[in-house]
mmCIF file of C-alpha atoms and ligand atoms in Angstrom:
data_model
loop_
_atom_site.group_PDB
_atom_site.id
_atom_site.type_symbol
_atom_site.label_atom_id
_atom_site.label_comp_id
_atom_site.label_asym_id
_atom_site.label_seq_id
_atom_site.Cartn_x
_atom_site.Cartn_y
_atom_site.Cartn_z
ATOM 1 C CA MET A 1 4.030 18.891 6.583
ATOM 2 C CA LYS A 2 2.703 15.636 6.526
ATOM 3 C CA VAL A 3 6.140 13.492 6.178
ATOM 4 C CA GLY A 4 6.572 9.668 5.548
ATOM 5 C CA TYR A 5 7.892 6.555 3.710
ATOM 6 C CA VAL A 6 5.385 3.929 2.001
ATOM 7 C CA ALA A 7 6.278 0.647 0.417
ATOM 8 C CA ILE A 8 4.084 -0.589 -2.268
ATOM 9 C CA VAL A 9 4.254 -4.450 -2.102
ATOM 10 C CA GLY A 10 2.207 -7.212 -4.103
ATOM 11 C CA ARG A 11 2.828 -9.889 -5.943
ATOM 12 C CA PRO A 12 5.034 -9.708 -9.602
ATOM 13 C CA ASN A 13 2.994 -7.804 -12.342
ATOM 14 C CA VAL A 14 0.352 -6.208 -10.343
ATOM 15 C CA GLY A 15 1.272 -2.464 -11.437
ATOM 16 C CA LYS A 16 3.137 -1.439 -8.329
ATOM 17 C CA SER A 17 5.463 0.615 -10.603
ATOM 18 C CA THR A 18 2.802 1.920 -12.821
ATOM 19 C CA ILE A 19 1.415 3.223 -9.639
ATOM 20 C CA LEU A 20 4.880 4.950 -8.280
ATOM 21 C CA ASN A 21 5.254 6.754 -11.608
ATOM 22 C CA ALA A 22 1.570 7.912 -11.615
ATOM 23 C CA CYS A 23 2.021 9.513 -8.405
ATOM 24 C CA ILE A 24 5.257 10.978 -8.895
ATOM 25 C CA GLY A 25 4.230 12.159 -12.206
ATOM 26 C CA GLU A 26 7.410 10.583 -14.026
ATOM 27 C CA SER A 27 8.351 7.518 -15.886
ATOM 28 C CA LEU A 28 11.229 6.342 -13.021
ATOM 29 C CA ALA A 29 10.441 2.808 -12.433
ATOM 30 C CA PRO A 30 10.381 0.295 -15.194
ATOM 31 C CA VAL A 31 7.341 -1.122 -16.403
ATOM 32 C CA SER A 32 6.691 -3.807 -18.414
ATOM 33 C CA GLN A 33 4.701 -7.173 -19.172
ATOM 34 C CA VAL A 34 7.303 -9.291 -17.940
ATOM 35 C CA PRO A 35 6.841 -10.317 -14.415
ATOM 36 C CA ASN A 36 9.736 -9.203 -12.239
ATOM 37 C CA THR A 37 10.380 -6.025 -13.979
ATOM 38 C CA THR A 38 11.495 -4.468 -10.857
ATOM 39 C CA ARG A 39 14.557 -5.967 -9.563
ATOM 40 C CA HIS A 40 15.530 -3.109 -7.357
ATOM 41 C CA THR A 41 13.735 -1.089 -4.764
ATOM 42 C CA LEU A 42 13.461 2.341 -5.972
ATOM 43 C CA LEU A 43 12.259 5.528 -4.492
ATOM 44 C CA GLY A 44 9.926 8.006 -5.468
ATOM 45 C CA ILE A 45 9.086 11.272 -4.128
ATOM 46 C CA TYR A 46 5.568 13.109 -4.364
ATOM 47 C CA SER A 47 5.368 16.697 -2.837
ATOM 48 C CA ASP A 48 2.653 18.984 -2.061
ATOM 49 C CA ASP A 49 1.700 21.979 -0.121
ATOM 50 C CA SER A 50 1.251 20.139 2.597
ATOM 51 C CA SER A 51 3.114 16.824 2.381
ATOM 52 C CA GLN A 52 5.933 15.010 1.267
ATOM 53 C CA ILE A 53 5.544 11.022 0.509
ATOM 54 C CA MET A 54 8.551 8.999 -0.291
ATOM 55 C CA PHE A 55 7.031 5.844 -2.534
ATOM 56 C CA ILE A 56 9.313 3.087 -2.550
ATOM 57 C CA ASP A 57 8.618 0.376 -5.387
ATOM 58 C CA THR A 58 9.515 -3.307 -4.441
ATOM 59 C CA PRO A 59 10.325 -6.116 -6.678
ATOM 60 C CA GLY A 60 7.207 -8.337 -7.264
ATOM 61 C CA PHE A 61 7.153 -10.822 -4.041
ATOM 62 C CA GLN A 62 7.590 -14.313 -5.208
ATOM 63 C CA LEU A 63 8.571 -17.611 -3.359
ATOM 64 C CA HIS A 64 10.884 -19.011 -5.919
ATOM 65 C CA ASP A 65 13.788 -20.355 -3.761
ATOM 66 C CA ASP A 66 16.365 -19.993 -6.165
ATOM 67 C CA LEU A 67 19.046 -16.912 -5.372
ATOM 68 C CA MET A 68 17.821 -14.833 -7.996
ATOM 69 C CA GLY A 69 14.456 -15.322 -6.191
ATOM 70 C CA GLN A 70 16.000 -15.073 -2.684
ATOM 71 C CA ARG A 71 17.981 -11.503 -3.444
ATOM 72 C CA LEU A 72 14.365 -10.182 -5.245
ATOM 73 C CA ARG A 73 12.445 -11.177 -2.161
ATOM 74 C CA LYS A 74 15.136 -9.730 0.298
ATOM 75 C CA GLU A 75 14.772 -6.287 -1.585
ATOM 76 C CA ALA A 76 11.185 -6.451 -0.961
ATOM 77 C CA GLN A 77 11.231 -7.049 2.702
ATOM 78 C CA ASN A 78 13.986 -4.600 3.405
ATOM 79 C CA SER A 79 12.033 -1.942 2.046
ATOM 80 C CA LEU A 80 8.994 -2.710 4.657
ATOM 81 C CA LYS A 81 11.404 -1.640 7.691
ATOM 82 C CA LEU A 82 11.438 1.969 6.332
ATOM 83 C CA ALA A 83 7.455 2.064 5.760
ATOM 84 C CA ASP A 84 5.103 4.144 7.484
ATOM 85 C CA VAL A 85 1.886 2.871 5.424
ATOM 86 C CA ILE A 86 2.169 0.067 2.889
ATOM 87 C CA LEU A 87 0.519 -0.172 -0.168
ATOM 88 C CA HIS A 88 -0.618 -3.877 -1.052
ATOM 89 C CA VAL A 89 -1.865 -4.053 -4.765
ATOM 90 C CA ARG A 90 -3.503 -6.987 -6.019
ATOM 91 C CA ASP A 91 -4.590 -7.486 -9.613
ATOM 92 C CA VAL A 92 -8.534 -8.252 -10.044
ATOM 93 C CA SER A 93 -7.852 -10.689 -13.169
ATOM 94 C CA ARG A 94 -5.437 -13.196 -11.296
ATOM 95 C CA PRO A 95 -6.871 -15.658 -8.276
ATOM 96 C CA LEU A 96 -5.302 -14.736 -5.042
ATOM 97 C CA GLY A 97 -1.935 -16.754 -4.752
ATOM 98 C CA GLU A 98 0.161 -17.995 -1.997
ATOM 99 C CA GLU A 99 2.551 -15.227 -2.506
ATOM 100 C CA ASP A 100 -0.564 -13.096 -1.691
ATOM 101 C CA ALA A 101 -1.222 -14.862 1.836
ATOM 102 C CA ALA A 102 2.769 -14.754 2.250
ATOM 103 C CA ILE A 103 2.653 -10.919 1.833
ATOM 104 C CA ASP A 104 -0.365 -10.839 4.203
ATOM 105 C CA LYS A 105 1.324 -12.974 6.751
ATOM 106 C CA GLN A 106 4.508 -10.783 6.659
ATOM 107 C CA ILE A 107 2.819 -7.375 6.829
ATOM 108 C CA CYS A 108 -0.070 -7.934 9.109
ATOM 109 C CA HIS A 109 2.318 -8.237 12.206
ATOM 110 C CA LEU A 110 4.297 -5.173 11.738
ATOM 111 C CA GLY A 111 1.834 -2.372 12.787
ATOM 112 C CA VAL A 112 1.742 -0.243 10.137
ATOM 113 C CA PRO A 113 -1.466 0.881 8.280
ATOM 114 C CA ILE A 114 -2.078 -1.041 5.158
ATOM 115 C CA ILE A 115 -4.218 0.428 2.290
ATOM 116 C CA GLU A 116 -5.529 -2.324 -0.258
ATOM 117 C CA ILE A 117 -5.173 -1.289 -4.015
ATOM 118 C CA TYR A 118 -6.955 -3.355 -6.695
ATOM 119 C CA THR A 119 -5.411 -2.797 -10.164
ATOM 120 C CA LYS A 120 -6.640 -4.272 -13.629
ATOM 121 C CA MET A 121 -10.046 -3.564 -13.008
ATOM 122 C CA ASP A 122 -10.677 -3.534 -17.105
ATOM 123 C CA LEU A 123 -9.896 -6.943 -17.164
ATOM 124 C CA ARG A 124 -12.098 -10.123 -15.953
ATOM 125 C CA HIS A 125 -12.448 -10.002 -12.415
ATOM 126 C CA VAL A 126 -11.815 -12.886 -10.608
ATOM 127 C CA MET A 127 -12.021 -12.118 -6.818
ATOM 128 C CA GLU A 128 -14.467 -9.908 -4.635
ATOM 129 C CA ILE A 129 -13.197 -6.308 -4.245
ATOM 130 C CA PRO A 130 -14.077 -4.662 -0.969
ATOM 131 C CA ASP A 131 -16.422 -1.029 -1.134
ATOM 132 C CA THR A 132 -13.513 0.410 0.635
ATOM 133 C CA ALA A 133 -10.596 -0.731 -1.576
ATOM 134 C CA ILE A 134 -8.846 1.728 -4.107
ATOM 135 C CA VAL A 135 -9.556 0.978 -7.473
ATOM 136 C CA VAL A 136 -7.131 0.987 -10.566
ATOM 137 C CA GLU A 137 -8.866 0.848 -14.350
ATOM 138 C CA LYS A 138 -6.568 0.623 -17.384
ATOM 139 C CA GLY A 139 -3.440 1.386 -15.472
ATOM 140 C CA LYS A 140 -5.386 5.013 -14.387
ATOM 141 C CA ILE A 141 -4.144 5.694 -11.472
ATOM 142 C CA PRO A 142 -6.170 7.637 -8.648
ATOM 143 C CA VAL A 143 -3.095 9.364 -7.443
ATOM 144 C CA ALA A 144 -5.279 12.120 -5.110
ATOM 145 C CA GLN A 145 -7.374 9.521 -3.436
ATOM 146 C CA ILE A 146 -4.125 7.600 -3.186
ATOM 147 C CA CYS A 147 -2.214 10.452 -1.583
ATOM 148 C CA GLU A 148 -5.595 11.338 0.539
ATOM 149 C CA SER A 149 -5.459 8.136 2.223
ATOM 150 C CA ILE A 150 -1.742 7.914 2.950
ATOM 151 C CA VAL A 151 -1.312 11.407 4.498
ATOM 152 C CA GLN A 152 -4.233 10.442 6.890
ATOM 153 C CA HIS A 153 -1.714 8.384 8.677
ATOM 154 C CA LEU A 154 1.542 10.212 8.238
ATOM 155 C CA GLU A 155 2.936 12.466 11.202
ATOM 156 C CA GLU A 156 4.098 16.177 10.848
ATOM 157 C CA GLY A 157 7.885 16.508 10.029
ATOM 158 C CA PRO A 158 10.424 18.490 8.282
ATOM 159 C CA LEU A 159 10.926 18.056 4.555
ATOM 160 C CA LEU A 160 13.161 15.307 3.939
ATOM 161 C CA PHE A 161 14.231 16.221 -0.038
ATOM 162 C CA ASP A 162 14.015 19.057 -1.956
ATOM 163 C CA PRO A 163 10.323 19.447 -3.150
ATOM 164 C CA ASP A 164 11.301 19.643 -7.122
ATOM 165 C CA ASP A 165 13.297 16.375 -6.545
ATOM 166 C CA TYR A 166 11.274 13.349 -8.026
ATOM 167 C CA THR A 167 13.763 10.533 -7.116
ATOM 168 C CA ASN A 168 17.175 10.326 -5.456
ATOM 169 C CA THR A 169 18.688 7.574 -7.673
ATOM 170 C CA PRO A 170 21.232 9.100 -9.683
ATOM 171 C CA VAL A 171 20.914 8.938 -13.520
ATOM 172 C CA TYR A 172 23.752 6.882 -13.564
ATOM 173 C CA ASP A 173 22.291 3.918 -11.796
ATOM 174 C CA ARG A 174 19.037 4.270 -13.961
ATOM 175 C CA VAL A 175 21.089 4.065 -17.140
ATOM 176 C CA GLY A 176 20.759 0.387 -16.797
ATOM 177 C CA GLU A 177 17.175 -0.023 -15.652
ATOM 178 C CA ILE A 178 16.027 2.127 -18.460
ATOM 179 C CA ILE A 179 17.979 0.014 -21.100
ATOM 180 C CA ARG A 180 16.529 -3.184 -19.469
ATOM 181 C CA GLU A 181 12.945 -1.843 -19.491
ATOM 182 C CA ARG A 182 13.079 -1.494 -23.247
ATOM 183 C CA ALA A 183 14.557 -4.506 -23.672
ATOM 184 C CA ASN A 184 11.647 -6.064 -21.708
ATOM 185 C CA LEU A 185 9.044 -4.652 -23.590
ATOM 186 C CA LEU A 186 10.967 -5.710 -27.215
ATOM 187 C CA LEU A 187 11.405 -9.023 -26.185
ATOM 188 C CA LYS A 188 9.402 -11.983 -25.551
ATOM 189 C CA ASP A 189 9.329 -15.493 -23.616
ATOM 190 C CA GLU A 190 11.696 -16.013 -21.038
ATOM 191 C CA ILE A 191 14.820 -13.717 -22.295
ATOM 192 C CA PRO A 192 14.204 -10.803 -19.970
ATOM 193 C CA HIS A 193 14.747 -13.378 -16.741
ATOM 194 C CA ALA A 194 17.979 -14.058 -18.624
ATOM 195 C CA LEU A 195 19.027 -10.687 -18.945
ATOM 196 C CA TYR A 196 20.862 -7.508 -17.206
ATOM 197 C CA VAL A 197 22.499 -4.932 -18.236
ATOM 198 C CA HIS A 198 25.714 -3.840 -17.113
ATOM 199 C CA VAL A 199 26.546 -0.100 -17.716
ATOM 200 C CA GLU A 200 30.242 0.192 -18.273
ATOM 201 C CA ASP A 201 31.066 3.618 -18.740
ATOM 202 C CA VAL A 202 28.996 7.001 -18.566
ATOM 203 C CA GLU A 203 30.686 9.856 -19.894
ATOM 204 C CA VAL A 204 28.583 13.093 -19.304
ATOM 205 C CA GLN A 205 30.218 16.418 -21.102
ATOM 206 C CA GLU A 206 28.599 19.831 -21.487
ATOM 207 C CA ASN A 207 27.264 19.248 -25.093
ATOM 208 C CA GLN A 208 26.667 15.159 -25.026
ATOM 209 C CA VAL A 209 26.708 12.131 -23.260
ATOM 210 C CA ARG A 210 28.513 9.039 -24.260
ATOM 211 C CA ILE A 211 27.282 5.664 -22.673
ATOM 212 C CA LEU A 212 28.685 2.101 -23.044
ATOM 213 C CA ALA A 213 26.455 -0.631 -21.773
ATOM 214 C CA TYR A 214 26.260 -4.617 -22.134
ATOM 215 C CA ILE A 215 22.974 -6.529 -22.386
ATOM 216 C CA VAL A 216 24.261 -9.562 -20.682
ATOM 217 C CA VAL A 217 22.189 -12.944 -21.401
ATOM 218 C CA GLU A 218 23.117 -16.676 -20.296
ATOM 219 C CA ARG A 219 23.477 -18.409 -23.653
ATOM 220 C CA GLU A 220 24.570 -17.755 -27.486
ATOM 221 C CA SER A 221 20.973 -18.548 -28.540
ATOM 222 C CA GLN A 222 19.810 -15.829 -26.475
ATOM 223 C CA LYS A 223 22.437 -13.241 -27.682
ATOM 224 C CA ARG A 224 21.285 -14.220 -31.498
ATOM 225 C CA ILE A 225 17.749 -13.106 -30.164
ATOM 226 C CA VAL A 226 18.988 -9.961 -28.600
ATOM 227 C CA ILE A 227 20.663 -8.600 -31.740
ATOM 228 C CA GLY A 228 17.952 -9.655 -33.862
ATOM 229 C CA LYS A 229 17.946 -9.950 -37.533
ATOM 230 C CA ALA A 230 20.657 -7.960 -39.180
ATOM 231 C CA GLY A 231 20.929 -6.516 -35.836
ATOM 232 C CA ALA A 232 17.646 -4.813 -35.988
ATOM 233 C CA LEU A 233 16.768 -5.717 -32.516
ATOM 234 C CA ILE A 234 19.635 -4.407 -30.584
ATOM 235 C CA GLN A 235 19.433 -1.402 -32.600
ATOM 236 C CA GLN A 236 15.636 -0.458 -31.796
ATOM 237 C CA ILE A 237 16.223 -1.025 -27.831
ATOM 238 C CA GLY A 238 18.966 1.256 -28.253
ATOM 239 C CA THR A 239 16.906 3.728 -30.339
ATOM 240 C CA GLU A 240 14.088 3.683 -27.871
ATOM 241 C CA ALA A 241 16.470 3.710 -24.587
ATOM 242 C CA ARG A 242 18.327 6.544 -26.460
ATOM 243 C CA HIS A 243 15.017 8.640 -26.609
ATOM 244 C CA ARG A 244 14.164 8.153 -22.764
ATOM 245 C CA LEU A 245 18.043 9.171 -21.841
ATOM 246 C CA LEU A 246 17.580 12.365 -23.953
ATOM 247 C CA GLU A 247 14.922 13.463 -21.925
ATOM 248 C CA ILE A 248 16.432 12.952 -18.797
ATOM 249 C CA TYR A 249 19.898 14.492 -19.341
ATOM 250 C CA GLU A 250 18.715 17.228 -21.717
ATOM 251 C CA ARG A 251 21.276 16.695 -24.385
ATOM 252 C CA PRO A 252 22.473 14.456 -26.883
ATOM 253 C CA VAL A 253 23.201 10.925 -26.095
ATOM 254 C CA HIS A 254 25.234 8.272 -27.711
ATOM 255 C CA LEU A 255 24.695 4.838 -26.763
ATOM 256 C CA PHE A 256 27.050 2.209 -27.532
ATOM 257 C CA LEU A 257 25.144 -1.125 -26.757
ATOM 258 C CA ARG A 258 26.584 -4.240 -26.963
ATOM 259 C CA VAL A 259 25.222 -8.046 -26.077
ATOM 260 C CA ARG A 260 27.349 -10.491 -24.023
ATOM 261 C CA VAL A 261 26.747 -14.023 -23.190
ATOM 262 C CA GLU A 262 27.386 -14.952 -19.031
ATOM 263 C CA PRO A 263 26.420 -18.439 -18.886
ATOM 264 C CA ASN A 264 24.287 -19.457 -15.352
ATOM 265 C CA TRP A 265 24.842 -15.854 -14.340
ATOM 266 C CA THR A 266 21.651 -15.907 -12.487
ATOM 267 C CA LYS A 267 23.176 -18.325 -10.437
ATOM 268 C CA ASN A 268 26.255 -16.876 -9.550
ATOM 269 C CA PRO A 269 26.489 -14.961 -6.137
ATOM 270 C CA LYS A 270 29.352 -12.724 -7.187
ATOM 271 C CA THR A 271 27.299 -11.413 -10.318
ATOM 272 C CA LEU A 272 24.167 -11.332 -7.979
ATOM 273 C CA ASP A 273 26.402 -9.332 -5.730
ATOM 274 C CA ALA A 274 27.346 -6.542 -7.981
ATOM 275 C CA ILE A 275 23.746 -6.603 -9.492
ATOM 276 C CA PHE A 276 22.312 -6.028 -5.772
ATOM 277 C CA GLY A 277 24.599 -5.212 -3.741
ATOM 278 C CA SER A 278 26.065 -7.514 -1.319
ATOM 279 C CA HIS A 279 23.746 -6.621 1.809
ATOM 280 C CA ALA A 280 20.680 -8.114 0.064
HETATM 281 N N1 GTP B 1 -5.247 -3.948 -18.116
HETATM 282 C C1 GTP B 1 -4.228 -3.704 -17.175
HETATM 283 N N2 GTP B 1 -3.069 -3.377 -17.452
HETATM 284 C C2 GTP B 1 -2.342 -2.616 -16.120
HETATM 285 C C3 GTP B 1 -3.252 -1.819 -15.286
HETATM 286 N N3 GTP B 1 -1.909 -1.257 -14.595
HETATM 287 C C4 GTP B 1 -0.684 -1.900 -15.002
HETATM 288 N N4 GTP B 1 -0.959 -2.129 -16.128
HETATM 289 C C5 GTP B 1 0.024 -3.553 -17.163
HETATM 290 O O1 GTP B 1 0.452 -4.231 -15.947
HETATM 291 C C6 GTP B 1 2.039 -4.598 -16.634
HETATM 292 C C7 GTP B 1 2.541 -4.689 -15.124
HETATM 293 O O2 GTP B 1 2.847 -3.420 -14.489
HETATM 294 P P1 GTP B 1 4.331 -2.761 -13.886
HETATM 295 O O3 GTP B 1 3.649 -1.504 -12.976
HETATM 296 O O4 GTP B 1 5.605 -3.265 -14.193
HETATM 297 O O5 GTP B 1 3.898 -4.191 -12.722
HETATM 298 P P2 GTP B 1 4.830 -4.050 -11.189
HETATM 299 O O6 GTP B 1 3.929 -4.826 -10.244
HETATM 300 O O7 GTP B 1 5.495 -3.053 -10.737
HETATM 301 O O8 GTP B 1 5.556 -5.559 -11.755
HETATM 302 P P3 GTP B 1 7.003 -6.138 -11.339
HETATM 303 O O9 GTP B 1 7.775 -5.128 -10.920
HETATM 304 O O10 GTP B 1 7.310 -7.259 -12.109
HETATM 305 O O11 GTP B 1 6.385 -6.681 -9.941
HETATM 306 C C8 GTP B 1 2.219 -3.497 -17.576
HETATM 307 O O12 GTP B 1 2.341 -3.971 -18.684
HETATM 308 C C9 GTP B 1 1.185 -2.661 -17.047
HETATM 309 O O13 GTP B 1 1.067 -1.582 -18.015
HETATM 310 C C10 GTP B 1 -4.405 -1.934 -15.189
HETATM 311 O O14 GTP B 1 -5.141 -1.368 -14.366
HETATM 312 N N5 GTP B 1 -5.234 -2.243 -16.255
HETATM 313 MG MG1 MG B 2 7.408 -2.974 -11.099
#
């Protein structure tokens, strides 16, 4: 068995999580049009007859120096320590930025093989694409090609996970991210950046699941937007999240979703510790 860890790195919004989900064949990582949708590293497991690849999805690497930016950067950097191979993902529709240079600088000294993936080939190209690069068009991921190039660099080893598992993240820990993904997709502008989801309680029973969660924002005006006219938006977020949770839990899900204001939570180290863990 060829076995190893693969970190997926790149700027925000280049399509890293889309690649992870395609490779493991599950909607594990949240995907949306909002930069920094991914806030936590997430492990997705690919297994076939001759290999097991543990993909680590990382937050988009950015250089903002506020507390939130530092935490996101640290999450991405930590994942590099584990990696046997790195996938560096670039979006061909945006000119290379200083984040790309910072990523290159960090990964080129690690002595780990780097595979370049260029995404959004269906959009207007603003960069040269090397003949050797793997390319992605309209989010259509060449999974076999990606896995083959990874496996060439992996060593023989024992299986690390049950081949039927596609992640090691407990469902409980995914509930908040599923709700946040739906909120990101339905909300526009800056609100997704000012929002986190606090899961207060998940009660799994034989014939149903009951979940109480809060969407937390920074201001009253944002709370009104998340709730929407006569509660329409929060209801839609809840309905869409519930559909996804139902697929995972395979039983009826009752989701009680509320909105709470916590001024300046993005600048509060305690809240960030609660979201990222104090190690980040
Ligand atoms: N047009 C086009 N859109 C794509 C492609 N691949 C991904 N996307 C879209 O790009 C957006 C960002 O995708 P994600 O997979 O969330 O990107 P990410 O790199 O994980 O983003 P962060 O977690 O925010 O760093 C989503 O709206 C995807 O649907 C592609 O090949 N073409
Ligand atoms: Mg992502």
